PDB file of C-alpha atoms in Angstrom:
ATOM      1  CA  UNK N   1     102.751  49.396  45.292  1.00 59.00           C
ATOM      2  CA  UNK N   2     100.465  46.295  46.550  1.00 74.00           C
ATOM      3  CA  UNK N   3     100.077  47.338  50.023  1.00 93.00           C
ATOM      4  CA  UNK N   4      98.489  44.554  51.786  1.00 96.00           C
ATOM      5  CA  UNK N   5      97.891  41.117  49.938  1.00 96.00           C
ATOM      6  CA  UNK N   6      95.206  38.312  51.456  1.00 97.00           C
ATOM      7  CA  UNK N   7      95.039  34.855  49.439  1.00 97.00           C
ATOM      8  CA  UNK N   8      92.962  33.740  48.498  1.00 97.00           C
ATOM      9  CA  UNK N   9      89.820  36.224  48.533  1.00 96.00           C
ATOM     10  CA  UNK N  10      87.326  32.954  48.811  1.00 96.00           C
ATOM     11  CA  UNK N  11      87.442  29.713  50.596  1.00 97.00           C
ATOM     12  CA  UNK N  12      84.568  26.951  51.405  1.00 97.00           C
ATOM     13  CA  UNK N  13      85.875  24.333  53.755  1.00 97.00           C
ATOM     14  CA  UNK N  14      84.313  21.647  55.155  1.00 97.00           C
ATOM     15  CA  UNK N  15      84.449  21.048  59.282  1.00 98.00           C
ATOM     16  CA  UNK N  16      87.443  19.725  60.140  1.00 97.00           C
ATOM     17  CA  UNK N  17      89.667  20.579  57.199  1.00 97.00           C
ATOM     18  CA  UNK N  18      92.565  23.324  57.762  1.00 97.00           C
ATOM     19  CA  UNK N  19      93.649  26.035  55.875  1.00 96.00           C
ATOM     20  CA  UNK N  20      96.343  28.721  55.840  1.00 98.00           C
ATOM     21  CA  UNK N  21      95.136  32.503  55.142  1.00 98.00           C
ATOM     22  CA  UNK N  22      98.493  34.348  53.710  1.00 97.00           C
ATOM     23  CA  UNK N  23      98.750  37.675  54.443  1.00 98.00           C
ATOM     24  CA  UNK N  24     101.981  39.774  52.674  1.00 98.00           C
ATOM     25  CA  UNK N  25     103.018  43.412  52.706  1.00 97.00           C
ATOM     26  CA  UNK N  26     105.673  45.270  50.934  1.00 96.00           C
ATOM     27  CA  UNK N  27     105.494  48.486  53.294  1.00 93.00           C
ATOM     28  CA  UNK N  28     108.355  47.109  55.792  1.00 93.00           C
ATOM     29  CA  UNK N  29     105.889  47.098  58.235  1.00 93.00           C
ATOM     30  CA  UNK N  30     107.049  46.310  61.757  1.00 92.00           C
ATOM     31  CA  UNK N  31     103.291  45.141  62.621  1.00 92.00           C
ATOM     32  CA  UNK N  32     100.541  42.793  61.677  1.00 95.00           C
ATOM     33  CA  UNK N  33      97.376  41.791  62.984  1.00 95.00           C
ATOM     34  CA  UNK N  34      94.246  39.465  61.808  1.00 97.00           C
ATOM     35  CA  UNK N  35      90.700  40.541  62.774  1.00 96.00           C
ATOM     36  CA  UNK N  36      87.924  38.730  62.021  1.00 96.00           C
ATOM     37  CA  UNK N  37      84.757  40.392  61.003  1.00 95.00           C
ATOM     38  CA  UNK N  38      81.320  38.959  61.949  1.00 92.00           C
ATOM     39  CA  UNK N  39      77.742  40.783  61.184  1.00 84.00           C
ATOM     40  CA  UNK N  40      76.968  43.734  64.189  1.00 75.00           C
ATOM     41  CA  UNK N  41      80.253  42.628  65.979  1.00 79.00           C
ATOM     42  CA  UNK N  42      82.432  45.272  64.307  1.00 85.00           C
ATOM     43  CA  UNK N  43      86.011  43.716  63.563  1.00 91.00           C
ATOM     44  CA  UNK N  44      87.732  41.512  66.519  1.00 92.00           C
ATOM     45  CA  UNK N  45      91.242  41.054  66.825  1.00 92.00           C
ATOM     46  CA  UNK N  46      92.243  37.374  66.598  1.00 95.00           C
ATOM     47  CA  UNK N  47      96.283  37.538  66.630  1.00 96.00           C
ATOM     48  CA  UNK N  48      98.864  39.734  66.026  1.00 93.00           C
ATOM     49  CA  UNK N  49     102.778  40.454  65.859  1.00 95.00           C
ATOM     50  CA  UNK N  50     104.978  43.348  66.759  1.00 92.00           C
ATOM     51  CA  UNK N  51     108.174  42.474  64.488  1.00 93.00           C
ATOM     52  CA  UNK N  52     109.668  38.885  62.698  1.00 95.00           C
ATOM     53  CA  UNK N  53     109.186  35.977  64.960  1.00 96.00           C
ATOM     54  CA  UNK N  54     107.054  36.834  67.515  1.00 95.00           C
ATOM     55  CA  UNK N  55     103.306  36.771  67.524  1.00 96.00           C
ATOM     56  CA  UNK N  56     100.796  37.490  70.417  1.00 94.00           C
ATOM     57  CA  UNK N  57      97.233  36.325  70.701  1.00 93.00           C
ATOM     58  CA  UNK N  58      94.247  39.148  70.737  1.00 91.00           C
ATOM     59  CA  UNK N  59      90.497  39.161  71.617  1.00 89.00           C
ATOM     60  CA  UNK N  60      89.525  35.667  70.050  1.00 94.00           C
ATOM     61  CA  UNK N  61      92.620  33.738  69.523  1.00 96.00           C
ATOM     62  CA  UNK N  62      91.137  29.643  69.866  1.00 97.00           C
ATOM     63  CA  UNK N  63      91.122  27.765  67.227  1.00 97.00           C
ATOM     64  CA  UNK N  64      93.714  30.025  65.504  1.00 98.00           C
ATOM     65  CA  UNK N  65      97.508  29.907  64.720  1.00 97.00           C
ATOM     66  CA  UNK N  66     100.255  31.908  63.265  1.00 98.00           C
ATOM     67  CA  UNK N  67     103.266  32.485  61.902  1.00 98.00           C
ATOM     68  CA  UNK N  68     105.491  35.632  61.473  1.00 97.00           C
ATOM     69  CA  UNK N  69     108.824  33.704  59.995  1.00 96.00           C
ATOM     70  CA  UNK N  70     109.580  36.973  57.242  1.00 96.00           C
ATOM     71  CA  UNK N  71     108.748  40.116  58.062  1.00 96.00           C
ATOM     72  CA  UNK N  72     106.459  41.041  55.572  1.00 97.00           C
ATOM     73  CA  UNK N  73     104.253  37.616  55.770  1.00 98.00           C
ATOM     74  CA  UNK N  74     101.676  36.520  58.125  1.00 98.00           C
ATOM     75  CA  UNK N  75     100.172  33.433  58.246  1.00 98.00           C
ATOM     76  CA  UNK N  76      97.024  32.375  60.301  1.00 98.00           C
ATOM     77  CA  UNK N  77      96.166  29.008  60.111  1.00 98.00           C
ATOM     78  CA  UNK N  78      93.095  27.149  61.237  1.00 97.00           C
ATOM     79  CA  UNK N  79      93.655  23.223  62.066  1.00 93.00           C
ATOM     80  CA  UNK N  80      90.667  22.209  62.204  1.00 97.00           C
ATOM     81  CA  UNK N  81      87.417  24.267  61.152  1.00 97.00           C
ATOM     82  CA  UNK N  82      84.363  25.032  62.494  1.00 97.00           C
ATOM     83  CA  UNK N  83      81.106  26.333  61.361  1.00 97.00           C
ATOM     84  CA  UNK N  84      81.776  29.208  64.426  1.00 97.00           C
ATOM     85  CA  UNK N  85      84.609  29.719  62.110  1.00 98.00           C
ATOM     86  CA  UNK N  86      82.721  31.008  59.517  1.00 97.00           C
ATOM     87  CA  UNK N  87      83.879  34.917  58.897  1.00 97.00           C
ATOM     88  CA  UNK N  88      85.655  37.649  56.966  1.00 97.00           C
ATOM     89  CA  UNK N  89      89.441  37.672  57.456  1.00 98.00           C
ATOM     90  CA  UNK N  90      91.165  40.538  57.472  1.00 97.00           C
ATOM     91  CA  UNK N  91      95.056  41.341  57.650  1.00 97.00           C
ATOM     92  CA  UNK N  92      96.476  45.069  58.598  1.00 95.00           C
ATOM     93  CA  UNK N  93      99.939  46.145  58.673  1.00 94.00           C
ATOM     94  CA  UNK N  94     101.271  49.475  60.495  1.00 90.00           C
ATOM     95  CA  UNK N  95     104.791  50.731  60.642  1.00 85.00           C
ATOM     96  CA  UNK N  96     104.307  51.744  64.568  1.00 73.00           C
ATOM     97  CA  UNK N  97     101.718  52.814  66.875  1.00 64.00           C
ATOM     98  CA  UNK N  98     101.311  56.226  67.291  1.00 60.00           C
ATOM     99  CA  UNK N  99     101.835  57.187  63.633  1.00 60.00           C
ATOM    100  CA  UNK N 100      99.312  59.011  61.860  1.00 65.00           C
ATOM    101  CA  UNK N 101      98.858  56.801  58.867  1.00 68.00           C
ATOM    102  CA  UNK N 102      97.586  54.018  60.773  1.00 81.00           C
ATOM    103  CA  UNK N 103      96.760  50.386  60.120  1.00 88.00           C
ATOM    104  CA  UNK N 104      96.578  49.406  55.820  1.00 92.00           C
ATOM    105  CA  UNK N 105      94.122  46.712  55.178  1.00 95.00           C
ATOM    106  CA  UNK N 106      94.298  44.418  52.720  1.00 95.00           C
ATOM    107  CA  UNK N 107      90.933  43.480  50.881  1.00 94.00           C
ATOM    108  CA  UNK N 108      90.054  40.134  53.099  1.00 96.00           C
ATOM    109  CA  UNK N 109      89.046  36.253  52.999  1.00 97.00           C
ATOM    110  CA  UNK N 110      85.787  35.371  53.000  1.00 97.00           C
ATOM    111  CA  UNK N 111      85.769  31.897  54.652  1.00 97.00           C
ATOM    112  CA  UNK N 112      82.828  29.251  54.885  1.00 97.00           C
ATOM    113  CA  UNK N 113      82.797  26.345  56.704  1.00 97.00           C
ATOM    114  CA  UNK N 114      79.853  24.023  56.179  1.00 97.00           C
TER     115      UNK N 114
ATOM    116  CA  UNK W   1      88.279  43.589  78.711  1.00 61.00           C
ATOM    117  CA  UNK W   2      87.829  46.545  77.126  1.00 66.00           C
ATOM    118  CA  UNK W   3      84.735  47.627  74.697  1.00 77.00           C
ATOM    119  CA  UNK W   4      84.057  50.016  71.620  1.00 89.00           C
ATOM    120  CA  UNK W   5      80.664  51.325  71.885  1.00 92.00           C
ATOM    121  CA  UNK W   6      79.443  53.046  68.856  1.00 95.00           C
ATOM    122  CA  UNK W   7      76.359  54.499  68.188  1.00 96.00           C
ATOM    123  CA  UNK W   8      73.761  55.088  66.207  1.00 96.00           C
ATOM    124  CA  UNK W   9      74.563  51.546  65.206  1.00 94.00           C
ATOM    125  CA  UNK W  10      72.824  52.677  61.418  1.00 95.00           C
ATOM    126  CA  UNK W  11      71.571  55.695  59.583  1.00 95.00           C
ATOM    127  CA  UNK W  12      69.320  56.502  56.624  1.00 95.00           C
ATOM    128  CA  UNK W  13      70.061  60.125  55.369  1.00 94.00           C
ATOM    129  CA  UNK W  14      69.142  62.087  52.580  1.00 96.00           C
ATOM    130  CA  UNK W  15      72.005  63.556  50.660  1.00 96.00           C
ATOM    131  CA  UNK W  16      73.260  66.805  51.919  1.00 96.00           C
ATOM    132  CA  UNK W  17      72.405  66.288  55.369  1.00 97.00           C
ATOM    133  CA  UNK W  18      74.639  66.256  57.877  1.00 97.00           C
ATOM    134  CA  UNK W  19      75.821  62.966  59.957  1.00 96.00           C
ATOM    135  CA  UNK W  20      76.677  63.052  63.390  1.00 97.00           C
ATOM    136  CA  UNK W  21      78.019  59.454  65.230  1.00 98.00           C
ATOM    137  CA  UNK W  22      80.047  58.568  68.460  1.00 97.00           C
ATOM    138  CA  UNK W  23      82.070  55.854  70.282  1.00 96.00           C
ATOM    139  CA  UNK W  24      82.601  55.423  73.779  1.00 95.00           C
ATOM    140  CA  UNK W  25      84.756  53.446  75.916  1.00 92.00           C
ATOM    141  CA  UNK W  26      84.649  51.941  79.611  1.00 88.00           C
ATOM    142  CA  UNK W  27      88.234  53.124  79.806  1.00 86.00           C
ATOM    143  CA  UNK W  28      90.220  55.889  78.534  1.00 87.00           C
ATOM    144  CA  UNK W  29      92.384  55.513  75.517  1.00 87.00           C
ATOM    145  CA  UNK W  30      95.310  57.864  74.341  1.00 86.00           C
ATOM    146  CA  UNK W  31      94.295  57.046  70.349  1.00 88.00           C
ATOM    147  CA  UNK W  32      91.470  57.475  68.633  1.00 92.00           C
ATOM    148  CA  UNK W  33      90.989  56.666  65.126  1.00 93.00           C
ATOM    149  CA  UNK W  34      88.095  56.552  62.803  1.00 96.00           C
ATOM    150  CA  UNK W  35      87.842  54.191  59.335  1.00 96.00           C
ATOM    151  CA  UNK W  36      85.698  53.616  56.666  1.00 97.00           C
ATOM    152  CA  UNK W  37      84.788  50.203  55.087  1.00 96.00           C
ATOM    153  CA  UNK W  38      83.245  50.537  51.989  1.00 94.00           C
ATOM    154  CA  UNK W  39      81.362  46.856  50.128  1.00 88.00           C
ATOM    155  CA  UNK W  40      83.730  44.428  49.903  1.00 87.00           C
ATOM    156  CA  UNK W  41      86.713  46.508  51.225  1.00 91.00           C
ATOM    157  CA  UNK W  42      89.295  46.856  53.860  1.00 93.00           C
ATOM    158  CA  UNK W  43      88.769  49.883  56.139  1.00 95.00           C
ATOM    159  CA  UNK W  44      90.816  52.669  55.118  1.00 94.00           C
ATOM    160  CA  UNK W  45      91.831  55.465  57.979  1.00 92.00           C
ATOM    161  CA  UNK W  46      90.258  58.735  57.961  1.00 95.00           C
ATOM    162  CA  UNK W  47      91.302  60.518  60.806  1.00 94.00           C
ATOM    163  CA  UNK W  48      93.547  60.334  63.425  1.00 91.00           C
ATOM    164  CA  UNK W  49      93.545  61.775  67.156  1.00 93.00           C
ATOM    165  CA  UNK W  50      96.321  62.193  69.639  1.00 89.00           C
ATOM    166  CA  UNK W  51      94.812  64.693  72.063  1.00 90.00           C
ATOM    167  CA  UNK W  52      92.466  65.310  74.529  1.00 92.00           C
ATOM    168  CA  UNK W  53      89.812  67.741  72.497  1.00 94.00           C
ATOM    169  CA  UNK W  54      91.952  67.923  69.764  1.00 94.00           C
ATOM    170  CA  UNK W  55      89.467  68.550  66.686  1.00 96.00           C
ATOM    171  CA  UNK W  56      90.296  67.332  63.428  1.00 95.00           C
ATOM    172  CA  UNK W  57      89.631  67.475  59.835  1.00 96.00           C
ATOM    173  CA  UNK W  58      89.480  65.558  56.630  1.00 94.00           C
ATOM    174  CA  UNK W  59      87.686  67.500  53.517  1.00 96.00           C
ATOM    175  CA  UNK W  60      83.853  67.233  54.666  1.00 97.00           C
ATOM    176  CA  UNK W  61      84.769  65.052  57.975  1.00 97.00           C
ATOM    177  CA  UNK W  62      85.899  66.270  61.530  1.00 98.00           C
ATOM    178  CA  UNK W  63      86.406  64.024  64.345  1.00 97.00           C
ATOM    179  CA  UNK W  64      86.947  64.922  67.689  1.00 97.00           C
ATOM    180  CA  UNK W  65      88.508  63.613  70.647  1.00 95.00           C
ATOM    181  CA  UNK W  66      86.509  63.537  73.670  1.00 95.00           C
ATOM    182  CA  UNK W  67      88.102  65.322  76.577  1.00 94.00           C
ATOM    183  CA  UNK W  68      87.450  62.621  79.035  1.00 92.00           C
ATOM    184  CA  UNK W  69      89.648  60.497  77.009  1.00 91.00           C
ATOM    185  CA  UNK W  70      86.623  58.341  77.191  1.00 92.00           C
ATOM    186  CA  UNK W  71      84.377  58.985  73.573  1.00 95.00           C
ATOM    187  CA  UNK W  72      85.335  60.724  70.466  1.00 97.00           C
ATOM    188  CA  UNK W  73      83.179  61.821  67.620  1.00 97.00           C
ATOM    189  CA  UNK W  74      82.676  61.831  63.721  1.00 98.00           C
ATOM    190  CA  UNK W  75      80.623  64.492  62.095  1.00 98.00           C
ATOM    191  CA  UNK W  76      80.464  64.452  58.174  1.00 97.00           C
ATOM    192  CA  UNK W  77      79.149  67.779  56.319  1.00 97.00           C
ATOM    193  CA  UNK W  78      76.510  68.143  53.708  1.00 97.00           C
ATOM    194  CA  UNK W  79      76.834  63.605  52.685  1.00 96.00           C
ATOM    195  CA  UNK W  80      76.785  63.086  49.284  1.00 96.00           C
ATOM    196  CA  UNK W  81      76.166  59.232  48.028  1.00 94.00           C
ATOM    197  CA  UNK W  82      79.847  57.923  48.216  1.00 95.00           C
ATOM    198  CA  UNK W  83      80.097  58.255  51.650  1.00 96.00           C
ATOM    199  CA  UNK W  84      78.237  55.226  52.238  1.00 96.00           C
ATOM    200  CA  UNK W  85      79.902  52.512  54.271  1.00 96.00           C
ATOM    201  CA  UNK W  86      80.730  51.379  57.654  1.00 96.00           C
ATOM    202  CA  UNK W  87      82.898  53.850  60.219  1.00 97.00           C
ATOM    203  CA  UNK W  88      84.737  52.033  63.082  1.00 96.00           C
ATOM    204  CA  UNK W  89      85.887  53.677  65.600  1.00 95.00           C
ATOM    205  CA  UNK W  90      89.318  52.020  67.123  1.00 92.00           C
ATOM    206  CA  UNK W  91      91.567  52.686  69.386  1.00 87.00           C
ATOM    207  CA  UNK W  92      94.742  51.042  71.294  1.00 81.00           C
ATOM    208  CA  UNK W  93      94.690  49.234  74.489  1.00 72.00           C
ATOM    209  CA  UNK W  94      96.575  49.523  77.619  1.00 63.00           C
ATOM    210  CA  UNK W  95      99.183  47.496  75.624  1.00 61.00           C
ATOM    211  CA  UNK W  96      99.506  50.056  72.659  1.00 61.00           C
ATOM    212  CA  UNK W  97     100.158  47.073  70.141  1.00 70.00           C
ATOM    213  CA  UNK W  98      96.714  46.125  70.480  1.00 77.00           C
ATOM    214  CA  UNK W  99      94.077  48.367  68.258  1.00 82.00           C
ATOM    215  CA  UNK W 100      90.151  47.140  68.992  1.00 87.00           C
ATOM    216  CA  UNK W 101      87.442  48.054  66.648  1.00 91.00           C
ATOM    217  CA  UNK W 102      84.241  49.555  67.407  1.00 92.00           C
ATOM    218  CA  UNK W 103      81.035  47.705  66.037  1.00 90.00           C
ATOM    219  CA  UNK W 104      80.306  50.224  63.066  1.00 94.00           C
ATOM    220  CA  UNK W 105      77.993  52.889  62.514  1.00 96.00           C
ATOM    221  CA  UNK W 106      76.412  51.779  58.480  1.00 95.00           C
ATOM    222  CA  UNK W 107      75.510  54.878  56.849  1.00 96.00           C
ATOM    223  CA  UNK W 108      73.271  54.410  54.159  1.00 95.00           C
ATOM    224  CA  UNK W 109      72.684  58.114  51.726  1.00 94.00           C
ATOM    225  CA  UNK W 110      69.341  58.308  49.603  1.00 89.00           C
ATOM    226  CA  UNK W 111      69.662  60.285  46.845  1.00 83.00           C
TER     227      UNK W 111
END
């Protein structure tokens, strides 16, 4: 059982270039969310979606996009990057609020942008 | 909006001590949760909290929710060197679909 799936695990990109950061999870998870992580600023939620085809924008959506078009992917895609951009990327999946197992993480995207 | 506060925000202890951290929030929350990120990992959940002063544990670890609603507590008995990592705090908001992450308490055990 994968759990949670980020690809790829390392990215350089140079500002101005876009990428897509594909998240997948094989737990029939109703939700998904991407957090980015940034030294002393714990993990911030960036966007997130509560079932296939819809998707809702968290603490620090700009410059961010995504996609929910299967229910167990989740795309976030950057259109044109910035150094700000610069971060660890993190997908979670949850089957509902309220349940005790909580959010699964997959092992996150370590992005650059020079 | 709303805020994660946790503190201490790092901790140098020598192994078998006890560890004692918090989180507060400007508003109350319904959900508590605490996680562990260990080098190069996802967090992983550790405990859960649904209740006002409900006290929970997990092996060596106990967390507690606060009965304001407004702060909720990790203790972790007697460390030992693989409980180093970060532990976020997190919690829903008024939304429920919405989970925000504390900044991290690092914990750092010296052998």
């Amino acid at each position: 059982n994968a759990g949670v799936t980020q690809t790829p695990k390392f990215r350089v990109l140079k500002t101005g270039q876009s990428m897509t950061l594909l998240c997948a999870q094989d737990m029939n998870h109703e939700y998904m969310y991407w957090y980015r992580q940034d030294p002393g600023m714990g993990l911030r939620l960036i966007h997130y979606s509560v079932g296939e085809g819809t998707t809702a924008k968290g603490e620090v959506p700009d410059g961010y996009n995504v996609s929910r078009l299967k229910k167990q992917n989740f795309l976030l895609g950057l259109e044109s990057a910035a150094p700000s951009q610069t971060s660890v990327y993190f997908c979670a999946s949850r089957q509902r609020p309220g349940g005790r197992e909580g959010a699964f993480f997959g092992q996150g995207t370590r992005l650059t942008v020079v | 909006g709303q805020q994660l506060n946790q503190s201490p925000q790092s901790m140098f202890i020598q192994e078998g001590e006890d560890v004692s951290m918090n989180c507060t929030s400007s508003s109350i929350f319904n959900t508590w949760l605490w996680y562990k990120q260990e080098p190069g990992e996802g967090p992983v959940l550790l405990i859960a909290l649904y209740k006002a002063g409900e006290l929970t544990s997990n092996g060596r670890l106990t967390a507690q929710f606060g009965i304001t609603r407004k702060d909720s507590f990790l203790n972790i008995s007697a460390s030992i060197p693989s409980d180093v990592g970060i532990y976020f705090c997190a919690g829903p908001t008024s939304g429920t679909y919405k989970y925000i992450f504390g900044t991290g308490t690092r914990l750092k055990v010296l052998a």
